One Martini backbone bead per residue (centre of mass of N, CA, C, O) as a GRO file, in nm:
protein
  413
    1MET     BB    1   0.885   0.626   2.330
    2LEU     BB    2   1.195   0.613   2.473
    3HIS     BB    3   1.297   0.318   2.320
    4ASP     BB    4   1.361   0.370   2.044
    5ARG     BB    5   1.447   0.232   1.703
    6LEU     BB    6   1.521   0.448   1.462
    7PHE     BB    7   1.426   0.391   1.111
    8TYR     BB    8   1.415   0.617   0.824
    9SER     BB    9   1.235   0.605   0.503
   10ALA     BB   10   1.200   0.824   0.211
   11PRO     BB   11   1.126   1.022  -0.011
   12SER     BB   12   1.294   1.305  -0.118
   13ARG     BB   13   1.013   1.390  -0.266
   14ILE     BB   14   0.703   1.575  -0.190
   15LEU     BB   15   0.403   1.632  -0.367
   16PHE     BB   16   0.121   1.843  -0.261
   17GLY     BB   17  -0.183   1.899  -0.441
   18ASN     BB   18  -0.384   2.078  -0.628
   19GLY     BB   19  -0.208   2.061  -0.935
   20VAL     BB   20   0.097   1.958  -0.871
   21ARG     BB   21   0.174   1.812  -1.140
   22ARG     BB   22   0.282   2.089  -1.275
   23ASP     BB   23   0.564   2.080  -1.097
   24LEU     BB   24   0.740   1.850  -1.218
   25ALA     BB   25   0.895   1.936  -1.474
   26PRO     BB   26   1.080   2.158  -1.348
   27LEU     BB   27   1.214   1.962  -1.150
   28LEU     BB   28   1.340   1.767  -1.360
   29ALA     BB   29   1.501   1.980  -1.509
   30ARG     BB   30   1.672   2.067  -1.265
   31GLN     BB   31   1.790   1.756  -1.248
   32GLY     BB   32   1.856   1.671  -1.569
   33PHE     BB   33   1.636   1.549  -1.726
   34ARG     BB   34   1.539   1.401  -2.067
   35HIS     BB   35   1.412   1.088  -2.049
   36GLY     BB   36   1.096   0.928  -2.020
   37LEU     BB   37   0.917   0.655  -1.875
   38ILE     BB   38   0.579   0.582  -1.904
   39VAL     BB   39   0.388   0.405  -1.660
   40THR     BB   40   0.084   0.240  -1.755
   41ASP     BB   41  -0.247   0.239  -1.889
   42ARG     BB   42  -0.513   0.240  -2.110
   43PHE     BB   43  -0.697   0.431  -1.962
   44PHE     BB   44  -0.491   0.682  -1.970
   45THR     BB   45  -0.461   0.680  -2.294
   46GLU     BB   46  -0.789   0.657  -2.379
   47LYS     BB   47  -0.972   0.806  -2.110
   48SER     BB   48  -0.739   1.023  -2.051
   49PRO     BB   49  -0.549   1.336  -2.020
   50ILE     BB   50  -0.292   1.292  -1.843
   51ILE     BB   51  -0.063   1.205  -2.036
   52GLU     BB   52  -0.067   1.441  -2.236
   53GLU     BB   53  -0.023   1.657  -2.028
   54LEU     BB   54   0.248   1.554  -1.925
   55ARG     BB   55   0.403   1.558  -2.195
   56GLY     BB   56   0.369   1.860  -2.244
   57LEU     BB   57   0.516   1.959  -1.990
   58LEU     BB   58   0.784   1.826  -2.055
   59ARG     BB   59   0.839   1.968  -2.326
   60GLU     BB   60   0.847   2.261  -2.210
   61HIS     BB   61   1.125   2.138  -2.042
   62GLY     BB   62   1.298   1.938  -2.241
   63ILE     BB   63   1.125   1.661  -2.214
   64THR     BB   64   1.112   1.348  -2.310
   65SER     BB   65   0.883   1.070  -2.413
   66SER     BB   66   0.757   0.750  -2.325
   67VAL     BB   67   0.511   0.473  -2.360
   68SER     BB   68   0.369   0.236  -2.122
   69ALA     BB   69   0.033   0.058  -2.148
   70GLU     BB   70   0.056  -0.249  -1.978
   71GLY     BB   71  -0.095  -0.233  -1.735
   72GLU     BB   72  -0.199  -0.430  -1.442
   73PRO     BB   73  -0.344  -0.597  -1.223
   74ASP     BB   74  -0.140  -0.755  -1.050
   75PRO     BB   75   0.155  -0.789  -1.125
   76SER     BB   76   0.366  -0.991  -1.306
   77VAL     BB   77   0.642  -1.139  -1.408
   78ALA     BB   78   0.548  -1.163  -1.704
   79LEU     BB   79   0.485  -0.865  -1.746
   80CYS     BB   80   0.764  -0.753  -1.692
   81LEU     BB   81   0.900  -0.906  -1.927
   82LYS     BB   82   0.732  -0.786  -2.155
   83VAL     BB   83   0.798  -0.487  -2.111
   84GLN     BB   84   1.101  -0.512  -2.119
   85GLY     BB   85   1.113  -0.614  -2.413
   86HIS     BB   86   0.976  -0.369  -2.549
   87VAL     BB   87   1.180  -0.156  -2.460
   88ARG     BB   88   1.432  -0.288  -2.582
   89GLY     BB   89   1.297  -0.297  -2.880
   90SER     BB   90   1.263   0.028  -2.925
   91GLY     BB   91   1.559   0.186  -2.885
   92GLU     BB   92   1.529   0.370  -2.591
   93LEU     BB   93   1.698   0.279  -2.344
   94ASP     BB   94   1.949   0.482  -2.357
   95ARG     BB   95   1.757   0.742  -2.294
   96ILE     BB   96   1.666   0.648  -2.022
   97ASP     BB   97   1.662   0.837  -1.691
   98HIS     BB   98   1.348   0.782  -1.624
   99LEU     BB   99   1.049   0.719  -1.435
  100ILE     BB  100   0.678   0.725  -1.479
  101ALA     BB  101   0.414   0.664  -1.264
  102VAL     BB  102   0.065   0.598  -1.360
  103GLY     BB  103  -0.160   0.524  -1.098
  104GLY     BB  104  -0.174   0.264  -0.930
  105GLY     BB  105   0.000   0.034  -0.752
  106SER     BB  106   0.057  -0.151  -0.995
  107ASN     BB  107   0.213   0.053  -1.171
  108ILE     BB  108   0.428   0.120  -0.960
  109ASP     BB  109   0.540  -0.165  -0.924
  110LEU     BB  110   0.624  -0.209  -1.214
  111ALA     BB  111   0.824   0.031  -1.224
  112LYS     BB  112   1.015  -0.064  -1.007
  113VAL     BB  113   1.114  -0.317  -1.154
  114LEU     BB  114   1.207  -0.170  -1.414
  115SER     BB  115   1.427   0.005  -1.271
  116LEU     BB  116   1.603  -0.255  -1.260
  117THR     BB  117   1.596  -0.426  -1.532
  118LEU     BB  118   1.681  -0.188  -1.727
  119LYS     BB  119   1.966  -0.156  -1.584
  120TYR     BB  120   2.058  -0.480  -1.493
  121GLY     BB  121   1.876  -0.692  -1.569
  122GLY     BB  122   1.722  -0.970  -1.590
  123GLU     BB  123   1.494  -1.090  -1.352
  124PRO     BB  124   1.268  -1.035  -1.111
  125GLU     BB  125   1.348  -1.296  -0.939
  126ASP     BB  126   1.641  -1.191  -0.870
  127TYR     BB  127   1.499  -0.966  -0.643
  128ILE     BB  128   1.371  -1.133  -0.440
  129GLY     BB  129   1.341  -0.960  -0.155
  130GLU     BB  130   1.586  -0.830   0.065
  131GLY     BB  131   1.859  -0.663  -0.052
  132ARG     BB  132   1.909  -0.766  -0.388
  133ILE     BB  133   2.019  -0.520  -0.507
  134PRO     BB  134   2.304  -0.387  -0.688
  135GLY     BB  135   2.167  -0.092  -0.693
  136LYS     BB  136   2.067   0.183  -0.821
  137PRO     BB  137   1.803   0.273  -0.975
  138LEU     BB  138   1.605   0.416  -1.162
  139PRO     BB  139   1.447   0.688  -1.147
  140LEU     BB  140   1.133   0.754  -0.968
  141VAL     BB  141   0.802   0.853  -1.048
  142ALA     BB  142   0.502   0.898  -0.849
  143ILE     BB  143   0.145   0.893  -0.969
  144PRO     BB  144  -0.128   0.878  -0.803
  145THR     BB  145  -0.498   0.785  -0.860
  146THR     BB  146  -0.514   0.687  -0.566
  147ALA     BB  147  -0.636   0.645  -0.216
  148GLY     BB  148  -0.416   0.383  -0.059
  149THR     BB  149  -0.138   0.219  -0.113
  150GLY     BB  150   0.150   0.390  -0.093
  151SER     BB  151   0.367   0.328  -0.327
  152GLU     BB  152   0.506   0.620  -0.331
  153ILE     BB  153   0.669   0.530  -0.046
  154THR     BB  154   0.770   0.254  -0.081
  155ALA     BB  155   1.008  -0.040  -0.087
  156GLY     BB  156   0.791  -0.204  -0.255
  157ALA     BB  157   0.715  -0.489  -0.479
  158ILE     BB  158   0.431  -0.655  -0.605
  159LEU     BB  159   0.413  -0.999  -0.715
  160VAL     BB  160   0.330  -1.250  -0.941
  161LYS     BB  161   0.406  -1.553  -0.992
  162HIS     BB  162   0.481  -1.806  -1.169
  163ASP     BB  163   0.228  -2.027  -1.197
  164SER     BB  164   0.069  -1.843  -0.973
  165ASP     BB  165  -0.084  -1.675  -0.672
  166THR     BB  166   0.176  -1.576  -0.559
  167LYS     BB  167   0.308  -1.331  -0.350
  168VAL     BB  168   0.581  -1.107  -0.401
  169ALA     BB  169   0.888  -0.932  -0.292
  170VAL     BB  170   1.052  -0.630  -0.361
  171MET     BB  171   1.317  -0.506  -0.137
  172ALA     BB  172   1.412  -0.152  -0.112
  173ASN     BB  173   1.492   0.169  -0.044
  174ASP     BB  174   1.573   0.241  -0.350
  175LEU     BB  175   1.261   0.199  -0.449
  176ARG     BB  176   1.194   0.456  -0.367
  177PRO     BB  177   1.079   0.721  -0.479
  178ALA     BB  178   1.211   1.027  -0.564
  179VAL     BB  179   0.907   1.108  -0.650
  180ALA     BB  180   0.603   1.231  -0.504
  181VAL     BB  181   0.273   1.276  -0.660
  182VAL     BB  182  -0.001   1.430  -0.480
  183ASP     BB  183  -0.313   1.459  -0.658
  184PRO     BB  184  -0.643   1.478  -0.587
  185GLU     BB  185  -0.761   1.527  -0.876
  186LEU     BB  186  -0.686   1.228  -0.981
  187THR     BB  187  -0.937   1.093  -0.799
  188LEU     BB  188  -1.216   1.186  -0.926
  189SER     BB  189  -1.249   0.923  -1.131
  190CYS     BB  190  -1.315   0.735  -0.913
  191PRO     BB  191  -1.497   0.492  -0.838
  192PRO     BB  192  -1.658   0.378  -0.566
  193ARG     BB  193  -1.509   0.102  -0.540
  194VAL     BB  194  -1.222   0.212  -0.557
  195THR     BB  195  -1.248   0.407  -0.324
  196ALA     BB  196  -1.307   0.192  -0.110
  197ASP     BB  197  -1.063   0.009  -0.144
  198ALA     BB  198  -0.844   0.226  -0.105
  199GLY     BB  199  -0.941   0.344   0.167
  200LEU     BB  200  -0.917   0.072   0.328
  201ASP     BB  201  -0.622   0.038   0.276
  202ALA     BB  202  -0.531   0.288   0.428
  203LEU     BB  203  -0.656   0.213   0.701
  204THR     BB  204  -0.498  -0.045   0.735
  205HIS     BB  205  -0.217   0.078   0.737
  206ALA     BB  206  -0.264   0.254   0.986
  207ILE     BB  207  -0.359   0.045   1.196
  208GLU     BB  208  -0.140  -0.172   1.165
  209SER     BB  209   0.103   0.023   1.231
  210TYR     BB  210  -0.010   0.116   1.513
  211LEU     BB  211  -0.009  -0.207   1.625
  212THR     BB  212   0.256  -0.304   1.590
  213ILE     BB  213   0.555  -0.377   1.644
  214ASP     BB  214   0.814  -0.280   1.814
  215SER     BB  215   1.122  -0.171   1.730
  216PRO     BB  216   1.299  -0.332   1.945
  217GLN     BB  217   1.147  -0.620   1.850
  218PHE     BB  218   1.238  -0.608   1.571
  219ASP     BB  219   1.347  -0.822   1.312
  220ARG     BB  220   1.623  -0.738   1.098
  221GLN     BB  221   1.824  -0.969   1.016
  222GLY     BB  222   2.093  -0.783   0.979
  223GLU     BB  223   1.991  -0.530   0.841
  224ALA     BB  224   2.126  -0.214   0.753
  225ASP     BB  225   1.869  -0.147   0.529
  226PRO     BB  226   1.571  -0.136   0.631
  227ALA     BB  227   1.238  -0.119   0.555
  228TYR     BB  228   1.148  -0.256   0.818
  229THR     BB  229   1.110  -0.162   1.202
  230GLY     BB  230   0.865  -0.079   1.328
  231ARG     BB  231   0.726   0.097   1.561
  232ASN     BB  232   0.709   0.457   1.622
  233ALA     BB  233   0.662   0.776   1.696
  234MET     BB  234   0.642   0.868   1.399
  235THR     BB  235   0.446   0.654   1.280
  236MET     BB  236   0.213   0.711   1.485
  237LEU     BB  237   0.148   0.995   1.394
  238PHE     BB  238   0.067   0.928   1.104
  239ALA     BB  239  -0.147   0.712   1.169
  240ALA     BB  240  -0.343   0.881   1.338
  241GLU     BB  241  -0.413   1.089   1.117
  242SER     BB  242  -0.520   0.884   0.915
  243VAL     BB  243  -0.754   0.772   1.076
  244ARG     BB  244  -0.909   1.034   1.100
  245LEU     BB  245  -0.939   1.091   0.793
  246CYS     BB  246  -1.083   0.830   0.706
  247PHE     BB  247  -1.336   0.849   0.890
  248ARG     BB  248  -1.417   1.138   0.782
  249HIS     BB  249  -1.387   1.099   0.438
  250LEU     BB  250  -1.481   0.829   0.309
  251PRO     BB  251  -1.790   0.847   0.299
  252ALA     BB  252  -1.795   1.102   0.115
  253ALA     BB  253  -1.628   0.985  -0.124
  254MET     BB  254  -1.834   0.755  -0.184
  255ARG     BB  255  -2.089   0.934  -0.235
  256ASP     BB  256  -1.889   1.181  -0.363
  257GLY     BB  257  -1.644   1.211  -0.604
  258THR     BB  258  -1.656   1.546  -0.627
  259ASN     BB  259  -1.541   1.577  -0.340
  260LEU     BB  260  -1.259   1.751  -0.276
  261GLU     BB  261  -1.231   1.742   0.029
  262ALA     BB  262  -1.244   1.433   0.055
  263ARG     BB  263  -1.016   1.369  -0.143
  264THR     BB  264  -0.798   1.522   0.014
  265GLY     BB  265  -0.824   1.370   0.279
  266MET     BB  266  -0.752   1.090   0.152
  267ALA     BB  267  -0.477   1.166   0.041
  268TYR     BB  268  -0.360   1.223   0.316
  269GLY     BB  269  -0.425   0.951   0.446
  270SER     BB  270  -0.251   0.783   0.252
  271LEU     BB  271   0.018   0.924   0.295
  272PHE     BB  272   0.039   0.881   0.605
  273ALA     BB  273   0.021   0.576   0.594
  274GLY     BB  274   0.279   0.542   0.427
  275LEU     BB  275   0.468   0.690   0.639
  276SER     BB  276   0.421   0.451   0.831
  277TYR     BB  277   0.426   0.154   0.699
  278ALA     BB  278   0.701   0.198   0.529
  279SER     BB  279   0.845   0.146   0.823
  280ALA     BB  280   0.689  -0.035   1.029
  281GLY     BB  281   0.480  -0.212   0.899
  282LEU     BB  282   0.323  -0.530   0.886
  283ASN     BB  283   0.083  -0.814   0.923
  284GLY     BB  284  -0.195  -1.002   0.957
  285VAL     BB  285  -0.377  -0.881   0.746
  286HIS     BB  286  -0.191  -0.919   0.495
  287ALA     BB  287  -0.132  -1.217   0.523
  288LEU     BB  288  -0.436  -1.306   0.494
  289ALA     BB  289  -0.503  -1.150   0.233
  290TYR     BB  290  -0.313  -1.305   0.048
  291ALA     BB  291  -0.453  -1.577   0.088
  292LEU     BB  292  -0.734  -1.487  -0.015
  293ALA     BB  293  -0.647  -1.391  -0.296
  294GLY     BB  294  -0.539  -1.670  -0.391
  295LEU     BB  295  -0.832  -1.801  -0.370
  296THR     BB  296  -1.032  -1.548  -0.507
  297HIS     BB  297  -0.922  -1.273  -0.652
  298ALA     BB  298  -0.958  -1.047  -0.481
  299THR     BB  299  -0.921  -0.751  -0.375
  300HIS     BB  300  -0.704  -0.596  -0.171
  301GLY     BB  301  -0.895  -0.412  -0.008
  302SER     BB  302  -1.107  -0.635   0.064
  303THR     BB  303  -0.917  -0.841   0.207
  304ASN     BB  304  -0.839  -0.648   0.427
  305ALA     BB  305  -1.120  -0.556   0.536
  306VAL     BB  306  -1.228  -0.831   0.647
  307PHE     BB  307  -0.981  -0.866   0.864
  308LEU     BB  308  -0.937  -0.613   1.038
  309PRO     BB  309  -1.138  -0.644   1.282
  310TYR     BB  310  -1.024  -0.930   1.378
  311VAL     BB  311  -0.740  -0.838   1.439
  312MET     BB  312  -0.808  -0.620   1.641
  313ASP     BB  313  -0.953  -0.812   1.838
  314ALA     BB  314  -0.700  -0.998   1.894
  315LEU     BB  315  -0.532  -0.728   2.016
  316ARG     BB  316  -0.667  -0.632   2.284
  317PRO     BB  317  -0.471  -0.751   2.508
  318VAL     BB  318  -0.208  -0.561   2.376
  319ARG     BB  319  -0.400  -0.291   2.243
  320GLN     BB  320  -0.611  -0.124   2.408
  321ALA     BB  321  -0.519   0.174   2.410
  322GLU     BB  322  -0.497   0.208   2.101
  323LEU     BB  323  -0.792   0.129   2.035
  324ALA     BB  324  -0.920   0.356   2.197
  325GLU     BB  325  -0.796   0.578   2.022
  326ILE     BB  326  -0.932   0.496   1.760
  327ALA     BB  327  -1.216   0.556   1.858
  328ARG     BB  328  -1.163   0.858   1.901
  329MET     BB  329  -1.082   0.914   1.605
  330ALA     BB  330  -1.388   0.822   1.517
  331GLY     BB  331  -1.571   0.981   1.768
  332GLU     BB  332  -1.548   0.864   2.034
  333THR     BB  333  -1.647   0.836   2.381
  334GLY     BB  334  -1.469   0.801   2.683
  335GLY     BB  335  -1.298   0.607   2.966
  336ASP     BB  336  -1.334   0.308   2.860
  337ASP     BB  337  -1.104   0.118   2.710
  338ALA     BB  338  -1.244  -0.154   2.666
  339ALA     BB  339  -1.496  -0.045   2.520
  340LEU     BB  340  -1.344   0.119   2.302
  341ALA     BB  341  -1.191  -0.111   2.168
  342LEU     BB  342  -1.446  -0.255   2.067
  343ARG     BB  343  -1.558  -0.010   1.913
  344ALA     BB  344  -1.334   0.005   1.700
  345VAL     BB  345  -1.407  -0.259   1.569
  346GLU     BB  346  -1.701  -0.191   1.497
  347ARG     BB  347  -1.651   0.066   1.328
  348THR     BB  348  -1.484  -0.074   1.113
  349ARG     BB  349  -1.703  -0.273   1.017
  350GLU     BB  350  -1.910  -0.057   0.939
  351LEU     BB  351  -1.735   0.066   0.712
  352VAL     BB  352  -1.717  -0.185   0.539
  353GLU     BB  353  -2.022  -0.212   0.496
  354MET     BB  354  -2.065   0.071   0.368
  355ALA     BB  355  -1.871  -0.017   0.116
  356GLY     BB  356  -1.977  -0.316   0.021
  357ILE     BB  357  -1.816  -0.519   0.196
  358PRO     BB  358  -1.758  -0.801   0.318
  359THR     BB  359  -1.758  -0.922   0.676
  360THR     BB  360  -1.725  -1.214   0.558
  361LEU     BB  361  -1.606  -1.499   0.402
  362PRO     BB  362  -1.864  -1.605   0.253
  363GLY     BB  363  -1.874  -1.342   0.070
  364PHE     BB  364  -1.611  -1.487  -0.094
  365GLY     BB  365  -1.672  -1.815  -0.098
  366VAL     BB  366  -1.597  -1.941   0.162
  367ARG     BB  367  -1.528  -2.243   0.313
  368GLU     BB  368  -1.490  -2.426   0.593
  369GLU     BB  369  -1.250  -2.612   0.476
  370GLN     BB  370  -1.068  -2.329   0.426
  371ILE     BB  371  -0.967  -2.220   0.699
  372GLU     BB  372  -0.698  -2.366   0.751
  373PRO     BB  373  -0.545  -2.293   0.486
  374LEU     BB  374  -0.560  -1.989   0.531
  375ALA     BB  375  -0.400  -1.976   0.792
  376ARG     BB  376  -0.146  -2.121   0.689
  377ASN     BB  377  -0.081  -1.914   0.459
  378GLY     BB  378  -0.048  -1.673   0.647
  379ILE     BB  379   0.180  -1.780   0.828
  380ALA     BB  380   0.385  -1.813   0.575
  381VAL     BB  381   0.418  -1.496   0.595
  382ALA     BB  382   0.693  -1.418   0.754
  383ARG     BB  383   0.745  -1.103   0.726
  384LEU     BB  384   0.463  -1.054   0.885
  385THR     BB  385   0.430  -1.258   1.122
  386ARG     BB  386   0.685  -1.157   1.293
  387ALA     BB  387   0.512  -0.870   1.355
  388PHE     BB  388   0.324  -0.983   1.541
  389PRO     BB  389   0.237  -0.907   1.874
  390ILE     BB  390   0.171  -1.218   1.878
  391GLN     BB  391   0.374  -1.478   2.024
  392PRO     BB  392   0.283  -1.696   1.860
  393ALA     BB  393   0.051  -1.670   1.575
  394ASP     BB  394  -0.119  -1.922   1.507
  395ALA     BB  395  -0.370  -1.913   1.697
  396ALA     BB  396  -0.462  -1.628   1.617
  397TYR     BB  397  -0.508  -1.680   1.317
  398ARG     BB  398  -0.721  -1.902   1.349
  399ARG     BB  399  -0.924  -1.725   1.503
  400ILE     BB  400  -0.958  -1.506   1.292
  401VAL     BB  401  -1.069  -1.684   1.064
  402ALA     BB  402  -1.310  -1.798   1.219
  403ASN     BB  403  -1.440  -1.518   1.280
  404ALA     BB  404  -1.456  -1.427   0.979
  405PHE     BB  405  -1.662  -1.651   0.913
  406SER     BB  406  -1.886  -1.594   1.152
  407GLY     BB  407  -1.869  -1.280   1.279
  408ARG     BB  408  -1.707  -1.270   1.541
  409LEU     BB  409  -1.703  -1.069   1.829
  410GLY     BB  410  -1.518  -1.052   2.138
  411ASP     BB  411  -1.267  -1.260   2.067
  412ALA     BB  412  -0.952  -1.235   2.230
  413GLY     BB  413  -0.848  -1.509   2.395
   0.00000   0.00000   0.00000
């Protein structure tokens, strides 16, 4: 990729390794932090020792902390306002000099928005869109407990709007956590379904960013500090390694959650996927998955997973060589790129089926008359649709949804 137009942004510090969470407190003390707000949910305060362990380590290094355990899946604007009000009413706002998010992507996204509203006031909707934040937010530490979302790397926070199922994004490079702490030991407690959902989310991030629009063709819309910029040589290196790791380790992690080697492999896979898509960006899979989630309220990982093979299939005419490489990353051999590209699609769908996730839309309760509205709602996610490698995307999206309904593969259009 000799003609890249590379713009890359990532957290300033990434800690990775089993037990590495214990290295966080001395790092924060070295940076001069004194009081943190831990943003999590009741599972971690009531059924896990993680929060108390973390608070103890912070105290040992002279850092006090308070806890908000109000996190929920798919955080809404209303939830952000509620937590914001509770923190302001606690009398501790003036003491807070950093936030620590513990949990899945939903808790990290909630903390990202709070890092803005607690410092600058206003409502979350004031910041929806790209580049609308007034300045640097409160520093955020992200400690993911799943291997999938990559939120500890990304510049975005996804929220559900008031009185609707519509998901919107607050996007700015300064929202990327100041410190990402990726400790595979924290994923050992994930049940098989969460492991599957998160793992397929990571694989989607890797494959989608590996196939997305090239950086010179990406429309930055005049943004001087863009969050997404299309794929480039650096993002493709991270994506390729993530694909290899996910195909190698996700089946074992789903079979045996205590398999630390598999958990570590998936933690690396999720991290590398984040380091790819958080710069390259995403496109059709996520656009259509958001539409499906709005219709069915199914989990993010599962709505991505059902569309992923069909989006890959639709891209075979323009991404055959890359799809052939994905097949080789999954363990396939051979020199026929056309056959390997189709095999990459099939292998991906086989992995989705192995995870116990429906491989067609009727498995989510979708009816035939909902095909067109689903496609239309996916097309409407402009920030993702404009990055789809086939433009205009409308006909491809409609074919993808129809094929995902019928289960048809091999229809590249």
